[in-house]
Structures are given as C-alpha cells and as structure tokens.
Amino acid sequence: MDLILKQLGELLLGSIPTMVFLLLLFVIYTFLVHRPLTAVLAERRSKTEGAVEKARADLAAAEARAAEYEQRLREARLVVYRGQEARRAEAQKHRARLTAEARASAQRLVDEARANIERDKVAAQTALQGESGRLATEIIRAVLQPTQLQPTGGQ
C-alpha cells in the first residue's frame, strides 16, 4: 500500500505543473477570450434588443399615423358626401322650382289659349248670328218676292 501511496504522491506531484498550466490557461482564456466575447455578445444583444424596441416603437408610431390618416380620410369623405348631398338637395330644389315655373308658364299658356279660343268662339257665334240674320232676311226676301222669269238664252 505504501507503494501505491508513493506512486500516487509522485503522480500528484507530476501533475502540479499541468494543473498550473491549466489554471494559467483558464485565466488567460478568461481575460483574452471569454470576457471580450461576453462583452461583444452583450453589446450585440443590447443593440439587437434596442433595434427590436425601436422597430416596435416605429411600428406603433406608424399604426398611430395610419389610424390618424384613416380618421382624416373618413372625415374628408364625410365632408365630401355632405357637400354632394347639399349640392344634390340644391339641384333638386332648383329642378323643382324650374318645374313649377314651367308648369305655371304652361298653365298660363293654356289659360291664354282657352281665353283666345273662347273669344274666337264668341266672335264666331256673334258673326254667325249676324250672318244667319242676314241670310234669313235674304231667304225671306227671296221667298216673298215674286219669281221673275228670266229669259233663257236658248237661241
């Protein structure tokens, strides 16, 4: 058993330089590679997360602008529709006024034409009564006068 312990002690003593080199390598690795790599990765992560947050903020701002644009568009359409409706109502009033004026004008023309026809009728009746009286007088005169024989030209 002494032999085993002695061999174990020699092995342990022989492994001390390896452990020192391993520890030294670990310290060098930590200072030269691991810490700068960790710092670079942390910076990269912060930049990436910052970019993601900025992108989210930009997206939220864009959505807000889009919502505002849509609201303004709805308001503009409403104004346009109201303007169109007002013009349509005005045109309808104008058309109704013109139609009423045309009807009134047509009614005046019809009334004037009826009045003219009535005057013409009265004038024609008066003329016919006067003519009928004259014709009746001529007929009576012709009937009451002796018939005169007129020579015939039968040579």
PDB file of C-alpha atoms in Angstrom:
ATOM      1  CA  MET A   1       0.000   0.000   0.000  1.00  0.00           C
ATOM      2  CA  ASP A   2       2.938   2.288   0.589  1.00  0.00           C
ATOM      3  CA  LEU A   3       3.934   1.756  -2.940  1.00  0.00           C
ATOM      4  CA  ILE A   4       0.534   2.839  -4.166  1.00  0.00           C
ATOM      5  CA  LEU A   5       0.603   5.941  -1.998  1.00  0.00           C
ATOM      6  CA  LYS A   6       4.126   6.754  -3.130  1.00  0.00           C
ATOM      7  CA  GLN A   7       3.111   6.341  -6.776  1.00  0.00           C
ATOM      8  CA  LEU A   8       0.019   8.409  -6.125  1.00  0.00           C
ATOM      9  CA  GLY A   9       2.141  11.142  -4.498  1.00  0.00           C
ATOM     10  CA  GLU A  10       4.545  11.158  -7.463  1.00  0.00           C
ATOM     11  CA  LEU A  11       1.648  11.309  -9.868  1.00  0.00           C
ATOM     12  CA  LEU A  12       0.145  14.166  -7.933  1.00  0.00           C
ATOM     13  CA  LEU A  13       3.497  15.929  -7.774  1.00  0.00           C
ATOM     14  CA  GLY A  14       3.974  15.424 -11.531  1.00  0.00           C
ATOM     15  CA  SER A  15       0.521  16.787 -12.279  1.00  0.00           C
ATOM     16  CA  ILE A  16       1.101  20.085 -10.418  1.00  0.00           C
ATOM     17  CA  PRO A  17       2.794  21.761 -13.424  1.00  0.00           C
ATOM     18  CA  THR A  18      -0.118  20.563 -15.609  1.00  0.00           C
ATOM     19  CA  MET A  19      -2.620  21.994 -13.144  1.00  0.00           C
ATOM     20  CA  VAL A  20      -0.704  25.279 -13.006  1.00  0.00           C
ATOM     21  CA  PHE A  21      -0.646  25.420 -16.800  1.00  0.00           C
ATOM     22  CA  LEU A  22      -4.340  24.547 -16.895  1.00  0.00           C
ATOM     23  CA  LEU A  23      -5.154  27.241 -14.331  1.00  0.00           C
ATOM     24  CA  LEU A  24      -2.953  29.719 -16.193  1.00  0.00           C
ATOM     25  CA  LEU A  25      -4.671  28.758 -19.464  1.00  0.00           C
ATOM     26  CA  PHE A  26      -8.070  29.268 -17.829  1.00  0.00           C
ATOM     27  CA  VAL A  27      -7.091  32.724 -16.551  1.00  0.00           C
ATOM     28  CA  ILE A  28      -5.630  33.703 -19.935  1.00  0.00           C
ATOM     29  CA  TYR A  29      -8.715  32.345 -21.716  1.00  0.00           C
ATOM     30  CA  THR A  30     -10.987  34.270 -19.327  1.00  0.00           C
ATOM     31  CA  PHE A  31      -9.146  37.567 -19.831  1.00  0.00           C
ATOM     32  CA  LEU A  32      -8.286  37.283 -23.519  1.00  0.00           C
ATOM     33  CA  VAL A  33     -11.296  35.445 -24.993  1.00  0.00           C
ATOM     34  CA  HIS A  34     -14.214  34.927 -22.638  1.00  0.00           C
ATOM     35  CA  ARG A  35     -14.625  38.455 -21.194  1.00  0.00           C
ATOM     36  CA  PRO A  36     -14.270  40.264 -24.580  1.00  0.00           C
ATOM     37  CA  LEU A  37     -16.562  37.701 -26.200  1.00  0.00           C
ATOM     38  CA  THR A  38     -19.124  38.123 -23.411  1.00  0.00           C
ATOM     39  CA  ALA A  39     -18.872  41.907 -23.730  1.00  0.00           C
ATOM     40  CA  VAL A  40     -19.312  41.759 -27.504  1.00  0.00           C
ATOM     41  CA  LEU A  41     -22.284  39.404 -27.170  1.00  0.00           C
ATOM     42  CA  ALA A  42     -23.869  41.633 -24.509  1.00  0.00           C
ATOM     43  CA  GLU A  43     -23.370  44.671 -26.704  1.00  0.00           C
ATOM     44  CA  ARG A  44     -24.774  42.807 -29.663  1.00  0.00           C
ATOM     45  CA  ARG A  45     -27.768  41.656 -27.602  1.00  0.00           C
ATOM     46  CA  SER A  46     -28.405  45.212 -26.359  1.00  0.00           C
ATOM     47  CA  LYS A  47     -28.150  46.574 -29.889  1.00  0.00           C
ATOM     48  CA  THR A  48     -30.448  43.858 -31.182  1.00  0.00           C
ATOM     49  CA  GLU A  49     -32.938  44.386 -28.389  1.00  0.00           C
ATOM     50  CA  GLY A  50     -32.645  48.119 -28.891  1.00  0.00           C
ATOM     51  CA  ALA A  51     -33.299  47.694 -32.581  1.00  0.00           C
ATOM     52  CA  VAL A  52     -36.276  45.463 -31.830  1.00  0.00           C
ATOM     53  CA  GLU A  53     -37.638  48.008 -29.352  1.00  0.00           C
ATOM     54  CA  LYS A  54     -37.038  50.811 -31.847  1.00  0.00           C
ATOM     55  CA  ALA A  55     -38.785  48.754 -34.517  1.00  0.00           C
ATOM     56  CA  ARG A  56     -41.725  48.183 -32.154  1.00  0.00           C
ATOM     57  CA  ALA A  57     -41.858  51.888 -31.365  1.00  0.00           C
ATOM     58  CA  ASP A  58     -41.674  52.746 -35.068  1.00  0.00           C
ATOM     59  CA  LEU A  59     -44.405  50.213 -35.792  1.00  0.00           C
ATOM     60  CA  ALA A  60     -46.601  51.671 -33.052  1.00  0.00           C
ATOM     61  CA  ALA A  61     -45.991  55.178 -34.426  1.00  0.00           C
ATOM     62  CA  ALA A  62     -46.783  54.005 -37.959  1.00  0.00           C
ATOM     63  CA  GLU A  63     -50.005  52.390 -36.744  1.00  0.00           C
ATOM     64  CA  ALA A  64     -50.936  55.602 -34.949  1.00  0.00           C
ATOM     65  CA  ARG A  65     -50.248  57.615 -38.114  1.00  0.00           C
ATOM     66  CA  ALA A  66     -52.260  55.120 -40.162  1.00  0.00           C
ATOM     67  CA  ALA A  67     -55.171  55.371 -37.725  1.00  0.00           C
ATOM     68  CA  GLU A  68     -54.954  59.171 -37.869  1.00  0.00           C
ATOM     69  CA  TYR A  69     -54.807  59.038 -41.671  1.00  0.00           C
ATOM     70  CA  GLU A  70     -57.861  56.773 -41.773  1.00  0.00           C
ATOM     71  CA  GLN A  71     -59.716  59.100 -39.411  1.00  0.00           C
ATOM     72  CA  ARG A  72     -58.857  62.120 -41.564  1.00  0.00           C
ATOM     73  CA  LEU A  73     -59.853  60.174 -44.657  1.00  0.00           C
ATOM     74  CA  ARG A  74     -63.221  59.309 -43.070  1.00  0.00           C
ATOM     75  CA  GLU A  75     -63.711  62.952 -42.114  1.00  0.00           C
ATOM     76  CA  ALA A  76     -62.789  64.116 -45.620  1.00  0.00           C
ATOM     77  CA  ARG A  77     -65.188  61.604 -47.164  1.00  0.00           C
ATOM     78  CA  LEU A  78     -67.905  62.767 -44.788  1.00  0.00           C
ATOM     79  CA  VAL A  79     -67.283  66.378 -45.817  1.00  0.00           C
ATOM     80  CA  VAL A  80     -67.373  65.385 -49.486  1.00  0.00           C
ATOM     81  CA  TYR A  81     -70.561  63.370 -49.001  1.00  0.00           C
ATOM     82  CA  ARG A  82     -72.187  66.253 -47.148  1.00  0.00           C
ATOM     83  CA  GLY A  83     -71.158  68.633 -49.919  1.00  0.00           C
ATOM     84  CA  GLN A  84     -72.529  66.292 -52.555  1.00  0.00           C
ATOM     85  CA  GLU A  85     -75.751  65.886 -50.589  1.00  0.00           C
ATOM     86  CA  ALA A  86     -76.070  69.664 -50.252  1.00  0.00           C
ATOM     87  CA  ARG A  87     -75.460  70.146 -53.986  1.00  0.00           C
ATOM     88  CA  ARG A  88     -77.918  67.356 -54.761  1.00  0.00           C
ATOM     89  CA  ALA A  89     -80.555  68.947 -52.499  1.00  0.00           C
ATOM     90  CA  GLU A  90     -79.891  72.361 -54.083  1.00  0.00           C
ATOM     91  CA  ALA A  91     -80.163  70.854 -57.565  1.00  0.00           C
ATOM     92  CA  GLN A  92     -83.395  69.133 -56.593  1.00  0.00           C
ATOM     93  CA  LYS A  93     -84.808  72.434 -55.250  1.00  0.00           C
ATOM     94  CA  HIS A  94     -83.684  74.184 -58.424  1.00  0.00           C
ATOM     95  CA  ARG A  95     -85.236  71.454 -60.574  1.00  0.00           C
ATOM     96  CA  ALA A  96     -88.481  71.637 -58.554  1.00  0.00           C
ATOM     97  CA  ARG A  97     -88.512  75.442 -58.906  1.00  0.00           C
ATOM     98  CA  LEU A  98     -87.915  75.190 -62.664  1.00  0.00           C
ATOM     99  CA  THR A  99     -90.595  72.512 -62.953  1.00  0.00           C
ATOM    100  CA  ALA A 100     -93.053  74.686 -61.012  1.00  0.00           C
ATOM    101  CA  GLU A 101     -92.180  77.684 -63.201  1.00  0.00           C
ATOM    102  CA  ALA A 102     -92.590  75.591 -66.344  1.00  0.00           C
ATOM    103  CA  ARG A 103     -95.942  74.272 -65.102  1.00  0.00           C
ATOM    104  CA  ALA A 104     -97.093  77.790 -64.225  1.00  0.00           C
ATOM    105  CA  SER A 105     -95.937  79.051 -67.609  1.00  0.00           C
ATOM    106  CA  ALA A 106     -97.647  76.145 -69.371  1.00  0.00           C
ATOM    107  CA  GLN A 107    -100.813  76.750 -67.341  1.00  0.00           C
ATOM    108  CA  ARG A 108    -100.724  80.457 -68.293  1.00  0.00           C
ATOM    109  CA  LEU A 109    -100.316  79.496 -71.948  1.00  0.00           C
ATOM    110  CA  VAL A 110    -103.201  77.022 -71.668  1.00  0.00           C
ATOM    111  CA  ASP A 111    -105.368  79.646 -69.924  1.00  0.00           C
ATOM    112  CA  GLU A 112    -104.458  82.238 -72.584  1.00  0.00           C
ATOM    113  CA  ALA A 113    -105.181  79.723 -75.336  1.00  0.00           C
ATOM    114  CA  ARG A 114    -108.551  78.887 -73.724  1.00  0.00           C
ATOM    115  CA  ALA A 115    -109.337  82.590 -73.390  1.00  0.00           C
ATOM    116  CA  ASN A 116    -108.374  83.152 -77.044  1.00  0.00           C
ATOM    117  CA  ILE A 117    -110.471  80.167 -78.094  1.00  0.00           C
ATOM    118  CA  GLU A 118    -113.396  81.477 -76.029  1.00  0.00           C
ATOM    119  CA  ARG A 119    -113.050  84.956 -77.600  1.00  0.00           C
ATOM    120  CA  ASP A 120    -112.802  83.394 -81.051  1.00  0.00           C
ATOM    121  CA  LYS A 121    -115.862  81.282 -80.246  1.00  0.00           C
ATOM    122  CA  VAL A 122    -117.858  84.301 -79.046  1.00  0.00           C
ATOM    123  CA  ALA A 123    -116.720  86.294 -82.092  1.00  0.00           C
ATOM    124  CA  ALA A 124    -117.612  83.394 -84.374  1.00  0.00           C
ATOM    125  CA  GLN A 125    -121.007  82.986 -82.693  1.00  0.00           C
ATOM    126  CA  THR A 126    -121.645  86.728 -82.991  1.00  0.00           C
ATOM    127  CA  ALA A 127    -120.562  86.673 -86.626  1.00  0.00           C
ATOM    128  CA  LEU A 128    -122.683  83.586 -87.281  1.00  0.00           C
ATOM    129  CA  GLN A 129    -125.701  85.153 -85.599  1.00  0.00           C
ATOM    130  CA  GLY A 130    -125.277  88.291 -87.645  1.00  0.00           C
ATOM    131  CA  GLU A 131    -124.718  86.260 -90.817  1.00  0.00           C
ATOM    132  CA  SER A 132    -127.624  83.974 -90.025  1.00  0.00           C
ATOM    133  CA  GLY A 133    -129.868  87.007 -89.536  1.00  0.00           C
ATOM    134  CA  ARG A 134    -128.752  88.445 -92.874  1.00  0.00           C
ATOM    135  CA  LEU A 135    -129.182  85.094 -94.616  1.00  0.00           C
ATOM    136  CA  ALA A 136    -132.630  84.692 -93.051  1.00  0.00           C
ATOM    137  CA  THR A 137    -133.584  88.130 -94.326  1.00  0.00           C
ATOM    138  CA  GLU A 138    -132.358  87.303 -97.817  1.00  0.00           C
ATOM    139  CA  ILE A 139    -134.155  83.991 -97.772  1.00  0.00           C
ATOM    140  CA  ILE A 140    -137.380  85.649 -96.677  1.00  0.00           C
ATOM    141  CA  ARG A 141    -136.999  88.327 -99.305  1.00  0.00           C
ATOM    142  CA  ALA A 142    -136.278  85.748-101.940  1.00  0.00           C
ATOM    143  CA  VAL A 143    -139.274  83.681-100.903  1.00  0.00           C
ATOM    144  CA  LEU A 144    -141.627  86.605-100.637  1.00  0.00           C
ATOM    145  CA  GLN A 145    -140.650  88.294-103.886  1.00  0.00           C
ATOM    146  CA  PRO A 146    -142.443  87.092-106.969  1.00  0.00           C
ATOM    147  CA  THR A 147    -140.406  84.946-109.057  1.00  0.00           C
ATOM    148  CA  GLN A 148    -139.259  86.680-112.138  1.00  0.00           C
ATOM    149  CA  LEU A 149    -138.742  84.679-115.193  1.00  0.00           C
ATOM    150  CA  GLN A 150    -135.521  85.233-116.661  1.00  0.00           C
ATOM    151  CA  PRO A 151    -135.083  84.843-120.342  1.00  0.00           C
ATOM    152  CA  THR A 152    -133.176  81.859-121.294  1.00  0.00           C
ATOM    153  CA  GLY A 153    -130.591  82.223-123.822  1.00  0.00           C
ATOM    154  CA  GLY A 154    -131.678  79.263-125.919  1.00  0.00           C
ATOM    155  CA  GLN A 155    -131.413  80.727-129.409  1.00  0.00           C
TER     156      GLN A 155
END
